[in-house]
mmCIF file of C-alpha atoms and ligand atoms in Angstrom:
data_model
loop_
_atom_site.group_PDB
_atom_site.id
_atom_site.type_symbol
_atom_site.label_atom_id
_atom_site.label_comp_id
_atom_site.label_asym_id
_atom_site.label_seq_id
_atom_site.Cartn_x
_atom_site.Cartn_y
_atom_site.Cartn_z
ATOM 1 C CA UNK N 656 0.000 0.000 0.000
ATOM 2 C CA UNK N 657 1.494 3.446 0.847
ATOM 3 C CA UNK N 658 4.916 4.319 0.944
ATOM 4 C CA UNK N 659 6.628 4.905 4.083
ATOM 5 C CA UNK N 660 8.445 8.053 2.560
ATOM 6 C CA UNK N 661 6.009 11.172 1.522
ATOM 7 C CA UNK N 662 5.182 10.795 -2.124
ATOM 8 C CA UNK N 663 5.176 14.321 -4.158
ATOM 9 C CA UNK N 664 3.473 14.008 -7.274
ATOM 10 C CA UNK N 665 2.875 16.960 -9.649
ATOM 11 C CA UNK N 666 1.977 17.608 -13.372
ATOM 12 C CA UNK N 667 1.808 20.654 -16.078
ATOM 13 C CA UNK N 668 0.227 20.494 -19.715
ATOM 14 C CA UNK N 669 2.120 20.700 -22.494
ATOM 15 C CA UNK N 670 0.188 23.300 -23.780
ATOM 16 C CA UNK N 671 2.955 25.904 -25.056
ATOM 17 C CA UNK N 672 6.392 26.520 -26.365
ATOM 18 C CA UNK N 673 7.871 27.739 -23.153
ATOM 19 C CA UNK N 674 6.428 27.829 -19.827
ATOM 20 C CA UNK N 675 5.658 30.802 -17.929
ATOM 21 C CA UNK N 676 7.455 32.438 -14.885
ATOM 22 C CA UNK N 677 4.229 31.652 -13.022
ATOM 23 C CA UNK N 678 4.556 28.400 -13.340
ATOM 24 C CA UNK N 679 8.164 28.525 -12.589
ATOM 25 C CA UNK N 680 7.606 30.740 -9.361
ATOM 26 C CA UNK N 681 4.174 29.120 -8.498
ATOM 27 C CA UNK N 682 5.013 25.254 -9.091
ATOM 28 C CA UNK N 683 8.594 24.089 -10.426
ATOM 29 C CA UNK N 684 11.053 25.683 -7.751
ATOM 30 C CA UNK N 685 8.737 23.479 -5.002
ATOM 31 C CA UNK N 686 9.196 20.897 -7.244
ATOM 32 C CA UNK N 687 12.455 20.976 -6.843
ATOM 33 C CA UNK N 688 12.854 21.582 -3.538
ATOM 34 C CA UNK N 689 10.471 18.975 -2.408
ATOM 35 C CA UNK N 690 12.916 16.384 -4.005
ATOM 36 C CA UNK N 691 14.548 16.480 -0.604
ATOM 37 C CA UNK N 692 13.420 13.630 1.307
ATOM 38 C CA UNK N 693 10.717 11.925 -0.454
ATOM 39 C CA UNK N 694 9.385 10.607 -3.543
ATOM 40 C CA UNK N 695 8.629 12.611 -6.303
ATOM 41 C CA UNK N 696 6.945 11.896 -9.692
ATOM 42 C CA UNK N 697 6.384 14.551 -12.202
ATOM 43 C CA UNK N 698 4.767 14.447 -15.191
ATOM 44 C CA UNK N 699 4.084 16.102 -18.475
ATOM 45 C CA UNK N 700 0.349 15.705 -18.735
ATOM 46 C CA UNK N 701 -0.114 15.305 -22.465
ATOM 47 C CA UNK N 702 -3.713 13.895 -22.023
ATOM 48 C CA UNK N 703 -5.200 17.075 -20.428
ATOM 49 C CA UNK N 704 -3.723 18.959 -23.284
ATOM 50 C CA UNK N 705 -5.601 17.325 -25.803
ATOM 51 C CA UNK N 706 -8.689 19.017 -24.737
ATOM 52 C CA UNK N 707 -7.666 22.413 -26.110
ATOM 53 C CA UNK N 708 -7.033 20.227 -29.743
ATOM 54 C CA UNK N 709 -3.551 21.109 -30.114
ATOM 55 C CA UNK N 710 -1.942 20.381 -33.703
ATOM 56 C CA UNK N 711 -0.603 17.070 -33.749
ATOM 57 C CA UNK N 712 2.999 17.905 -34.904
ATOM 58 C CA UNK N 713 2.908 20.693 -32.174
ATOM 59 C CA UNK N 714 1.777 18.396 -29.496
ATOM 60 C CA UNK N 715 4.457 16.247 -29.981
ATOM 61 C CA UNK N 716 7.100 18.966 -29.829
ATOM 62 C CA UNK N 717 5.996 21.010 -26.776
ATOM 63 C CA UNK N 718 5.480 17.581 -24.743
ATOM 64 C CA UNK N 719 9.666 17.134 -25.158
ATOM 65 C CA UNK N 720 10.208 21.020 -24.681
ATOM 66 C CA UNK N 721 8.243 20.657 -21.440
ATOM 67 C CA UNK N 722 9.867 17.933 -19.940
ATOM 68 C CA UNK N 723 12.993 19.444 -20.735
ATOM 69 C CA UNK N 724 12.128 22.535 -18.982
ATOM 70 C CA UNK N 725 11.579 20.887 -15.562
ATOM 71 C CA UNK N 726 15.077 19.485 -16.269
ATOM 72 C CA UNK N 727 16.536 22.472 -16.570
ATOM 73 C CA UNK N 728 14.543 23.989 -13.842
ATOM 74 C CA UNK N 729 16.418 21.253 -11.223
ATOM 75 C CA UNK N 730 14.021 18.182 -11.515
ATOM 76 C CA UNK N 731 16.751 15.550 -11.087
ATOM 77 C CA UNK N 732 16.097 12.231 -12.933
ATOM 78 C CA UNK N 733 18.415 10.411 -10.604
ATOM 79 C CA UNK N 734 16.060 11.209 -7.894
ATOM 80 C CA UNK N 735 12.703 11.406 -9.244
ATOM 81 C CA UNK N 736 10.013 10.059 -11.771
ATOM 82 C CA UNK N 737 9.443 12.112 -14.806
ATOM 83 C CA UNK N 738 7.339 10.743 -17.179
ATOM 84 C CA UNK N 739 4.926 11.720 -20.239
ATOM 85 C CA UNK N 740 1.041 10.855 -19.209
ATOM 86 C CA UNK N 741 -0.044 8.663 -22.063
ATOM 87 C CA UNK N 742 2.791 6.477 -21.337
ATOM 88 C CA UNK N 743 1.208 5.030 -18.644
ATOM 89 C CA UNK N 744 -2.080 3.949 -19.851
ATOM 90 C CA UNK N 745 -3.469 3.294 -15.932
ATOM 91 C CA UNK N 746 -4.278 7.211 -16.091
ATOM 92 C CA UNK N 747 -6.910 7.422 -18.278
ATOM 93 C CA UNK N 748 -8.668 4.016 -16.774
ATOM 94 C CA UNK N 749 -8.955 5.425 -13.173
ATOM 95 C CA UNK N 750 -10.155 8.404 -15.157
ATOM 96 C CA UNK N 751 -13.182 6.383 -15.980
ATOM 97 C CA UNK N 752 -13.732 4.903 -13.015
ATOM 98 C CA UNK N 753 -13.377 8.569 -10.874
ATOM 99 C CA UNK N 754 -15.634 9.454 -13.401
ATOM 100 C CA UNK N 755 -18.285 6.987 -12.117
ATOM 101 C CA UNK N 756 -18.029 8.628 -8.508
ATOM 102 C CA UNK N 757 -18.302 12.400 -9.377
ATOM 103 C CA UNK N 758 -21.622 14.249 -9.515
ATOM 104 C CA UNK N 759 -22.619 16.447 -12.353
ATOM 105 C CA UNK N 760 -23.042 18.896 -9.716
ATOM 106 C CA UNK N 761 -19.624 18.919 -8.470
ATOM 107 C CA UNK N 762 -17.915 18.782 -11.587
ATOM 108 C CA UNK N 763 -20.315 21.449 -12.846
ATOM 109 C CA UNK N 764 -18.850 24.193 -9.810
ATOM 110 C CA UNK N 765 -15.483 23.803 -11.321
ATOM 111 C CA UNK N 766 -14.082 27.451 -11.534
ATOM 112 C CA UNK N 767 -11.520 26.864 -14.030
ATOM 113 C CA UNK N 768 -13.883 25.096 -16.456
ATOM 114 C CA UNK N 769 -16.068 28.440 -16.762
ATOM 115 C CA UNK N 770 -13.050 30.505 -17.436
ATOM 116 C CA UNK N 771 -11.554 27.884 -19.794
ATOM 117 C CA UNK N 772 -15.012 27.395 -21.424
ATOM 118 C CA UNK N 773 -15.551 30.980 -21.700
ATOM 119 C CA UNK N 774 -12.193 31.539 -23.504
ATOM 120 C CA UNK N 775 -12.225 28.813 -26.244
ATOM 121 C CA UNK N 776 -16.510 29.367 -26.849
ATOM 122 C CA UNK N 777 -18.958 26.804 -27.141
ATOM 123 C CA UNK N 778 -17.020 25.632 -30.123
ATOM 124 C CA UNK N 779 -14.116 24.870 -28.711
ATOM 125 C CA UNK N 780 -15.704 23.276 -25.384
ATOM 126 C CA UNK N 781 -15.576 19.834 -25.432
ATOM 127 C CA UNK N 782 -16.417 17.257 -22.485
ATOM 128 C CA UNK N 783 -12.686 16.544 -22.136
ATOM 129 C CA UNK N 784 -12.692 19.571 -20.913
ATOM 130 C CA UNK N 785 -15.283 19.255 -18.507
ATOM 131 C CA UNK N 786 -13.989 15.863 -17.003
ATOM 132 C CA UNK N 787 -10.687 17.363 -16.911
ATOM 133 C CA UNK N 788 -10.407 17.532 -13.286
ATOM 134 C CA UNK N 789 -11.268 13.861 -12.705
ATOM 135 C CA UNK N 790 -8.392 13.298 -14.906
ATOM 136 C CA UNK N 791 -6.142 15.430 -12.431
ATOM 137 C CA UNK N 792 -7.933 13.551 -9.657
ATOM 138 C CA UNK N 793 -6.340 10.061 -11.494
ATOM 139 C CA UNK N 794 -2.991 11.401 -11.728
ATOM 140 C CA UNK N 795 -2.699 12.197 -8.270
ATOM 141 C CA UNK N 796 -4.316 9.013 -6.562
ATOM 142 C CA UNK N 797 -2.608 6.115 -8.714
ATOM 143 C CA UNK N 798 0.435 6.903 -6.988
ATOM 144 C CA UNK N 799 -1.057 7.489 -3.551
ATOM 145 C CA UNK N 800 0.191 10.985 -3.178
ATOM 146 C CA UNK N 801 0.868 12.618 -0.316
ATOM 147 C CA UNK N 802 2.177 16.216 -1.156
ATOM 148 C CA UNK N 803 0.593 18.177 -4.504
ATOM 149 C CA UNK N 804 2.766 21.322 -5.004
ATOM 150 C CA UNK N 805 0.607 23.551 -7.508
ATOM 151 C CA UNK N 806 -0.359 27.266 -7.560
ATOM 152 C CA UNK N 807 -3.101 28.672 -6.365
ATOM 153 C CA UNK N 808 -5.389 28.421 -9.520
ATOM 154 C CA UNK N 809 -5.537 24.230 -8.772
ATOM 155 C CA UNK N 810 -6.540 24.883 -5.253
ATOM 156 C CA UNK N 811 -10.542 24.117 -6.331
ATOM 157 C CA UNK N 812 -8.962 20.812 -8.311
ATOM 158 C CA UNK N 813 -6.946 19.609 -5.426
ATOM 159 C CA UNK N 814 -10.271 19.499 -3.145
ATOM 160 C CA UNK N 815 -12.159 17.118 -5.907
ATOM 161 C CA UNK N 816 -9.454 14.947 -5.642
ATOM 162 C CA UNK N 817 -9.822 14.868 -1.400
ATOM 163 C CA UNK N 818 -13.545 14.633 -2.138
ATOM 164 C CA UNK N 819 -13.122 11.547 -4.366
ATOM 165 C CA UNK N 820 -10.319 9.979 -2.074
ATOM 166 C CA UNK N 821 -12.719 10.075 0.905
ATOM 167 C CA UNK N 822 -15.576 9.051 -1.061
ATOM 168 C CA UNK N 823 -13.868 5.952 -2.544
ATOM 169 C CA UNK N 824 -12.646 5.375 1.330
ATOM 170 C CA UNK N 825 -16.140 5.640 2.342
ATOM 171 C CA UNK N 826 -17.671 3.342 0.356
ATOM 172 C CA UNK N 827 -14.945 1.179 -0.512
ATOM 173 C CA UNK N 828 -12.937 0.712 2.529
ATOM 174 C CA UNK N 829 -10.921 2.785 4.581
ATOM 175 C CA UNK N 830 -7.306 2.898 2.707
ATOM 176 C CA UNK N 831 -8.157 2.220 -0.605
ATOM 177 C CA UNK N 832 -6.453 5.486 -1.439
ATOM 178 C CA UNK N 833 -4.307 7.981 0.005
ATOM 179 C CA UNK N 834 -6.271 11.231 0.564
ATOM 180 C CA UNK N 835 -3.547 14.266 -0.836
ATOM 181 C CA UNK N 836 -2.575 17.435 0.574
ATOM 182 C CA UNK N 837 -2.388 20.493 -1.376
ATOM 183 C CA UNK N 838 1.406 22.548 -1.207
ATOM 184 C CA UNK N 839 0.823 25.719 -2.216
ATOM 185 C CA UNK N 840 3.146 29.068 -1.230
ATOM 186 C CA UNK N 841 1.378 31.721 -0.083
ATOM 187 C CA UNK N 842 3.684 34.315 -1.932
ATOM 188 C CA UNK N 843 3.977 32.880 -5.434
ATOM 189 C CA UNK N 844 0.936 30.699 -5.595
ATOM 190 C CA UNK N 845 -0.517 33.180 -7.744
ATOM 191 C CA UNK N 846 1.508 35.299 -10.296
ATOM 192 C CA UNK N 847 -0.243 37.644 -12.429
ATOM 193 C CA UNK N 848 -0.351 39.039 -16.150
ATOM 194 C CA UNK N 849 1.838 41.543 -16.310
ATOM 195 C CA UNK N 850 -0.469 43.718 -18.260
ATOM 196 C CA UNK N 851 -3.599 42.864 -16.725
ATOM 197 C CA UNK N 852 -2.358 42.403 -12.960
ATOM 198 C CA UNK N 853 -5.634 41.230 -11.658
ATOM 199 C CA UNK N 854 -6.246 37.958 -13.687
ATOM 200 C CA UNK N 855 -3.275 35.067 -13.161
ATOM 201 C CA UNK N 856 -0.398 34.886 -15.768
ATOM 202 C CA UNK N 857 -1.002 31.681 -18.226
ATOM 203 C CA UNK N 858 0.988 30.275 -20.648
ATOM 204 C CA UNK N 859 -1.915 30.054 -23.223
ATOM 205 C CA UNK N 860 -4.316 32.878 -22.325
ATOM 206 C CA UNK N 861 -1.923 36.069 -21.297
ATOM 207 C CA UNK N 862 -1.228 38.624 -24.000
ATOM 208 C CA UNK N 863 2.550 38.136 -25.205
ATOM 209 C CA UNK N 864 3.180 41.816 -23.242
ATOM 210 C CA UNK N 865 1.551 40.152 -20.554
ATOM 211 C CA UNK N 866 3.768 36.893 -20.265
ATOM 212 C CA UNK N 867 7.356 36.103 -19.318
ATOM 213 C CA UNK N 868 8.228 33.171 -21.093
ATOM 214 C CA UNK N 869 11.255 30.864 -19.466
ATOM 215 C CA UNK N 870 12.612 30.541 -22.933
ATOM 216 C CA UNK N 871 11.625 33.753 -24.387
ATOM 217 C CA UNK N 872 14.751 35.944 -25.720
ATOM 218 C CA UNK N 873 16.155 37.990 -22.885
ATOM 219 C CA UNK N 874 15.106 41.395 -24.305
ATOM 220 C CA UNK N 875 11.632 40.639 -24.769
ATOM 221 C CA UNK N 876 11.610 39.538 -21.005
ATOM 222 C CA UNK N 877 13.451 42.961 -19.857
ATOM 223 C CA UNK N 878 10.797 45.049 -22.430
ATOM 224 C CA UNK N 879 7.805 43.364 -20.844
ATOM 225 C CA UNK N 880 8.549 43.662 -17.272
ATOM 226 C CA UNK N 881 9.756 47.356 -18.262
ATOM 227 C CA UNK N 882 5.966 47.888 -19.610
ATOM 228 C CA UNK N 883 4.302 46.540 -16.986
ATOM 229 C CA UNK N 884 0.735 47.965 -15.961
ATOM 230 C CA UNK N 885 1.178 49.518 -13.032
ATOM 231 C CA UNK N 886 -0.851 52.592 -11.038
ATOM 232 C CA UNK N 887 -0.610 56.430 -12.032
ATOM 233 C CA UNK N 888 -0.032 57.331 -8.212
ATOM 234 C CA UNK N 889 4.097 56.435 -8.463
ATOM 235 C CA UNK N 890 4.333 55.270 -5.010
ATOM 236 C CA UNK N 891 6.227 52.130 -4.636
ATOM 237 C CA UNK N 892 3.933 49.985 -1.708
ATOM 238 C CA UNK N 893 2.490 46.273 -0.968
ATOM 239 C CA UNK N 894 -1.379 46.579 -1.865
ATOM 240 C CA UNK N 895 -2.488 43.734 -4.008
ATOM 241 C CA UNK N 896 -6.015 44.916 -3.809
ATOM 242 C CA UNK N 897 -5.346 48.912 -4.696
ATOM 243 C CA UNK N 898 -2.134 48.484 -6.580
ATOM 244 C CA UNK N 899 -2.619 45.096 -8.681
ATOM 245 C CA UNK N 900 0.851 45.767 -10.876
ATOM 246 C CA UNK N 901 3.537 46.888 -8.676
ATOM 247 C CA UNK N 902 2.477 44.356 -5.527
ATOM 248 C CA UNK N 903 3.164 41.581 -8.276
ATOM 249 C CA UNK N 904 6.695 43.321 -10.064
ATOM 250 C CA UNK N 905 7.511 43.072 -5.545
ATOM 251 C CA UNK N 906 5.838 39.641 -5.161
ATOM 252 C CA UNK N 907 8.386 38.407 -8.112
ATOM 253 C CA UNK N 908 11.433 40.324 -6.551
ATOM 254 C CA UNK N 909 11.176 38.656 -3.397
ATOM 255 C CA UNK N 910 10.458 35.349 -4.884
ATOM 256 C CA UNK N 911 13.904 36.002 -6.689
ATOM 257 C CA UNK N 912 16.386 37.513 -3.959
ATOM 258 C CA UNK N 913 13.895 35.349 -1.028
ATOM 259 C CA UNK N 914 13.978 39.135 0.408
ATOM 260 C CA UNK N 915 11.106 40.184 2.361
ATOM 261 C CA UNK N 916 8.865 42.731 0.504
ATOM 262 C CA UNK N 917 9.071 45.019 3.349
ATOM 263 C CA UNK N 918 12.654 45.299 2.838
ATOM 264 C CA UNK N 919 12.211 45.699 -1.029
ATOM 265 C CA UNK N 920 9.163 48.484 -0.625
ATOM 266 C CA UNK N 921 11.884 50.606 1.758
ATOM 267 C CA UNK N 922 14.421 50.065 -0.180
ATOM 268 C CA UNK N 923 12.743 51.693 -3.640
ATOM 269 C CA UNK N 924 10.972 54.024 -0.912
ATOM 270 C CA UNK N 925 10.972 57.487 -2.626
ATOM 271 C CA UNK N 926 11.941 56.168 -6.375
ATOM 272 C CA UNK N 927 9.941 55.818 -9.290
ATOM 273 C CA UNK N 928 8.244 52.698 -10.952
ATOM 274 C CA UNK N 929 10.876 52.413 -13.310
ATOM 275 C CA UNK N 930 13.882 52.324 -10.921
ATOM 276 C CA UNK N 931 11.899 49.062 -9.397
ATOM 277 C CA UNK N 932 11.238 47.512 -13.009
ATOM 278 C CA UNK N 933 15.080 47.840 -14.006
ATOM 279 C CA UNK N 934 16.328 45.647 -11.374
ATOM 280 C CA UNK N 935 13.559 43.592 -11.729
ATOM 281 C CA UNK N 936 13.954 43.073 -15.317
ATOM 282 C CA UNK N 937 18.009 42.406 -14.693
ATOM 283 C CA UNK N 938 16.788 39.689 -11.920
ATOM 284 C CA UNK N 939 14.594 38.042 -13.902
ATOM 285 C CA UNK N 940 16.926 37.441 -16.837
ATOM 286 C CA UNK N 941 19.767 36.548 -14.364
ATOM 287 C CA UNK N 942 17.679 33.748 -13.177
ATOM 288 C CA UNK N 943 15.756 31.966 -16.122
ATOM 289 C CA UNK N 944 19.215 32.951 -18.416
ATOM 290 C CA UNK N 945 20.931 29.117 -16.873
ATOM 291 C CA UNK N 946 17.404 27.623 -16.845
ATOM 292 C CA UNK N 947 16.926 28.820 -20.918
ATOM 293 C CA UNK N 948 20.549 27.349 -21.852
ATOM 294 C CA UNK N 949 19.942 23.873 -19.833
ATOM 295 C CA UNK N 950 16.359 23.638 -21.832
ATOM 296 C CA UNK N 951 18.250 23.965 -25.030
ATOM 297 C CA UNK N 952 20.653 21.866 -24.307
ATOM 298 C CA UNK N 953 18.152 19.051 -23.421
ATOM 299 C CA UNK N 954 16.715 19.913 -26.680
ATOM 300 C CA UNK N 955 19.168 19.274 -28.664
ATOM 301 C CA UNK N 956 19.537 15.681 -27.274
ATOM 302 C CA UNK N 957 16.668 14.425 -28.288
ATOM 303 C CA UNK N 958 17.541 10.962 -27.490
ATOM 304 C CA UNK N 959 18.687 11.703 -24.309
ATOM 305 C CA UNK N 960 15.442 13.131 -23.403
ATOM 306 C CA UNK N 961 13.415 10.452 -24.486
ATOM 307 C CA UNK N 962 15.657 7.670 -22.587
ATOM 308 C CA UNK N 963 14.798 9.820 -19.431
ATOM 309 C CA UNK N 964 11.207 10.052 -20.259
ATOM 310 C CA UNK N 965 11.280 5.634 -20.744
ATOM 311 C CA UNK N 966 12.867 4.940 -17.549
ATOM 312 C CA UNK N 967 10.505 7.425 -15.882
ATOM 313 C CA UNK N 968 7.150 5.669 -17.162
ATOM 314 C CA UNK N 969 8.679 2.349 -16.313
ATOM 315 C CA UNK N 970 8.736 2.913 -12.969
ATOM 316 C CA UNK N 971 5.840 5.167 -12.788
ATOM 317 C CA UNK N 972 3.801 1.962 -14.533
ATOM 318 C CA UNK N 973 4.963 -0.555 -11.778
ATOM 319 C CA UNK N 974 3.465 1.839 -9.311
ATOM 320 C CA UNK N 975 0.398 2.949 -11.497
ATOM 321 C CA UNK N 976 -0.483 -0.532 -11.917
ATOM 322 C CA UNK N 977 -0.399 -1.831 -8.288
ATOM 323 C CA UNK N 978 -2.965 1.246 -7.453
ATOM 324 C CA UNK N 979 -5.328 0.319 -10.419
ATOM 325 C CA UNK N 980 -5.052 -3.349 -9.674
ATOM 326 C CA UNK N 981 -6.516 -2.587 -5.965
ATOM 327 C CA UNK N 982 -9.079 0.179 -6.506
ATOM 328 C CA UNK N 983 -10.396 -2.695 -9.748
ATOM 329 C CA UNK N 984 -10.735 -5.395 -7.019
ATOM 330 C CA UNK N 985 -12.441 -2.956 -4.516
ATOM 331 C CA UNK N 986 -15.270 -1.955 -7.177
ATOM 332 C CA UNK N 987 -15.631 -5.465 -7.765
ATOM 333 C CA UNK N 988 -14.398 -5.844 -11.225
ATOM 334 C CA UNK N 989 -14.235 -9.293 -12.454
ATOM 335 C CA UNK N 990 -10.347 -10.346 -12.281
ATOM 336 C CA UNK N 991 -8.633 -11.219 -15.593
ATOM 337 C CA UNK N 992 -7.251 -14.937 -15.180
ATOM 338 C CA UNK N 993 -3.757 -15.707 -17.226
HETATM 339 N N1 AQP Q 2253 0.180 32.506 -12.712
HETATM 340 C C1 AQP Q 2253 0.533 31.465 -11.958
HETATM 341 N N2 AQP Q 2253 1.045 31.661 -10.736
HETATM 342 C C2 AQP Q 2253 1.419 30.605 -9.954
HETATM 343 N N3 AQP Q 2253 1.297 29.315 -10.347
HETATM 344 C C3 AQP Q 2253 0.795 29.088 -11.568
HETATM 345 N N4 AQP Q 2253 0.550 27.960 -12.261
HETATM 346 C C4 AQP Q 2253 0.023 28.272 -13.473
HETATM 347 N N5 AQP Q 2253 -0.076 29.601 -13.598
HETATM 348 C C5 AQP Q 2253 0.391 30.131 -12.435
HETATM 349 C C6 AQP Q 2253 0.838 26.619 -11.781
HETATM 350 O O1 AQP Q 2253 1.679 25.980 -12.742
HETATM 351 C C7 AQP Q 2253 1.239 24.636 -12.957
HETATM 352 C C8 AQP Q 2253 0.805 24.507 -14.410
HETATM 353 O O2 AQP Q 2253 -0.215 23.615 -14.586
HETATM 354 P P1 AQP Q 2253 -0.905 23.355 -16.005
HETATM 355 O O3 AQP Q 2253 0.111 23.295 -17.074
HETATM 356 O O4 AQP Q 2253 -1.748 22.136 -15.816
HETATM 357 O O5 AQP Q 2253 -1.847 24.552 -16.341
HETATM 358 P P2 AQP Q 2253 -2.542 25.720 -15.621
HETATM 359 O O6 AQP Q 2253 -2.633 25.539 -14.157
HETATM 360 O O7 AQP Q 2253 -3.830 25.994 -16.308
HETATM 361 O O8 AQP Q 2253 -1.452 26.862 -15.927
HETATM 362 P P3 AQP Q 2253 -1.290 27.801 -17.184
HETATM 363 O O9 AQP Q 2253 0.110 28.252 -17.275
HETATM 364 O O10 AQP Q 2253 -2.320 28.861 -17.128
HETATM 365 O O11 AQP Q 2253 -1.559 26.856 -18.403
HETATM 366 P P4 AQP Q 2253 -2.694 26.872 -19.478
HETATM 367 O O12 AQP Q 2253 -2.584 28.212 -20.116
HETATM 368 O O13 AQP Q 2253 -2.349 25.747 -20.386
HETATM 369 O O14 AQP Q 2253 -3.992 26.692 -18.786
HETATM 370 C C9 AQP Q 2253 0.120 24.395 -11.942
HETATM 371 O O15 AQP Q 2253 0.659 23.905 -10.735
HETATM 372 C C10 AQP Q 2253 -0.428 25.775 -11.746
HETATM 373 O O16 AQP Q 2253 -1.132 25.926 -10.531
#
């Protein structure tokens, strides 16, 4: 059943070209960190990205720029699992069965399926997109997770997935699954657009003045943080509800120099906007500069890549399988002799 050691496990779509200092700030540096000591899977979740119908060709590209960004970013294949979703078929089959135990109802209050909805139209809206959570819900509980480090904007996601663990508990048996525990920072579980400081930052859905890409060409990253929206009132202070823009720019300095925004606010106290968005846009480039050249690099060894990608759905299979095998039994599913 469980493992004695905490199990991490953690996921992001493949659904760009580069990933977004959000992610990086909100997600990948705990990630990393929470390598220490436990047991960490990570995936690239190529199934979930499906649902905004990607181009084929494009699909298959971003899943391998992905993964290499969470090497670059520290994920160390040594010490964890890092594997590509659809290589581990179990994922989509507890989908179904998750699916079995979720209410219209529930699925139906899902924030993040009324903004996602309400971006792509009724066009674009499929029922992938709808079940997506239960999907996330799979992921997490096939390898009886302990710790899920996301951002803020999966905080809604997370609780389906307690609902469902405690539900198939319930009526299943006490320890069927592990129920997971969110791991979200209070400082950077939310990064926001740049040019629209009140709604998050998102790799597909932010403005490209609105973005900071990881791999986006240093100059464009200096320019956008340069042009940031910010307030007409040029006073440099921490008010995320009164001053949207320059609370983030000082939420993403002290997420950068681990500096206390106190500290930062009396430094700048008495300078202008722009004094504050220099550094910022030198700190910035500093940091995702090494994480840019170790993506490339990963890149360009294809091969490489993929070998890491195989070992890391081997053993996340052996695991994935156990899980299904025991939550099949428990609903009673008629066991496959031979
Ligand atoms: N702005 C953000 N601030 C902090 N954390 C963030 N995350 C995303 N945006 C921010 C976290 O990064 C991980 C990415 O998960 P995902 O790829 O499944 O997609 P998402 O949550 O929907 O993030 P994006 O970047 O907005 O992607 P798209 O545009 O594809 O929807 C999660 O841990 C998320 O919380």
């Amino acid at each position: 059943m469980a493992s004695m050691t905490q199990r991490v496990f953690s996921a992001m779509q493949p659904t760009s070209d580069s990933l977004q200092l959000g992610n990086y700030l909100g997600a990948l540096l705990q990630w990393v960190e929470l390598q220490d000591g436990r047991e960490a899977i990570y995936s690239v979740v190529d199934l979930h990205s499906l649902t905004l119908a990607p181009d084929p060709a494009v699909l298959t590209r971003r899943t391998r720029v992905t993964a290499a960004q969470f090497l670059a970013a520290g994920v160390d294949p040594e010490r964890s699992v890092l594997f590509v979703q659809s290589h581990v078929h179990e994922h989509a089959e507890l989908a179904w069965i998750l699916s079995t135990f979720t209410g219209m109802g529930e699925a139906g209050r899902m924030t993040q399926f009324k903004d996602k909805s309400a971006q792509v139209g009724e066009s674009g809206t499929n029922v992938g997109l709808f079940t997506y959570p239960v999907l996330m819900a799979a992921d997490i509980l096939l390898y009886d997770t302990n710790l899920v480090p996301v951002g803020e904007d999966q905080r809604q996601h997370l609780e389906l997935s307690r609902d469902l663990a405690q539900r198939l508990n319930a009526r299943l048996g006490e320890g069927t699954v592990v129920v997971p525990e969110p791991y979200i920072t209070k400082d950077t579980g939310k990064i926001y657009d740049l040019q629209e400081p009140t709604k998050k930052m998102s790799k597909s859905f932010s403005s490209p003045r609105g973005i900071i890409e990881i791999l986006e060409d240093p100059k464009v990253v200096a320019k956008n943080i340069k042009s940031a929206a910010t307030d007409s009132d040029a006073v440099i202070a921490f008010d995320p509800e009164n001053k949207a823009g320059v609370s983030n720019l000082l939420t993403i300095y002290s997420a950068l120099t681990g500096r206390a925004i106190p500290d930062i606010v009396a430094e700048y106290e008495g300078k202008m906007y722009g004094h504050l968005k220099g550094d910022l846009a030198e700190l910035v480039v500093e940091a995702l500069t090494p994480v840019r050249e170790r993506t490339l690099d990963w890149v360009e060894s294809p091969d490489r890549l993929d070998a890491v990608l195989a070992e890391g759905a081997a053993k996340a299979s052996a695991i994935a399988k156990v899980t299904l095998g025991r939550i099949y039994d428990s609903v009673g599913l008629l066991p496959k002799r031979g």
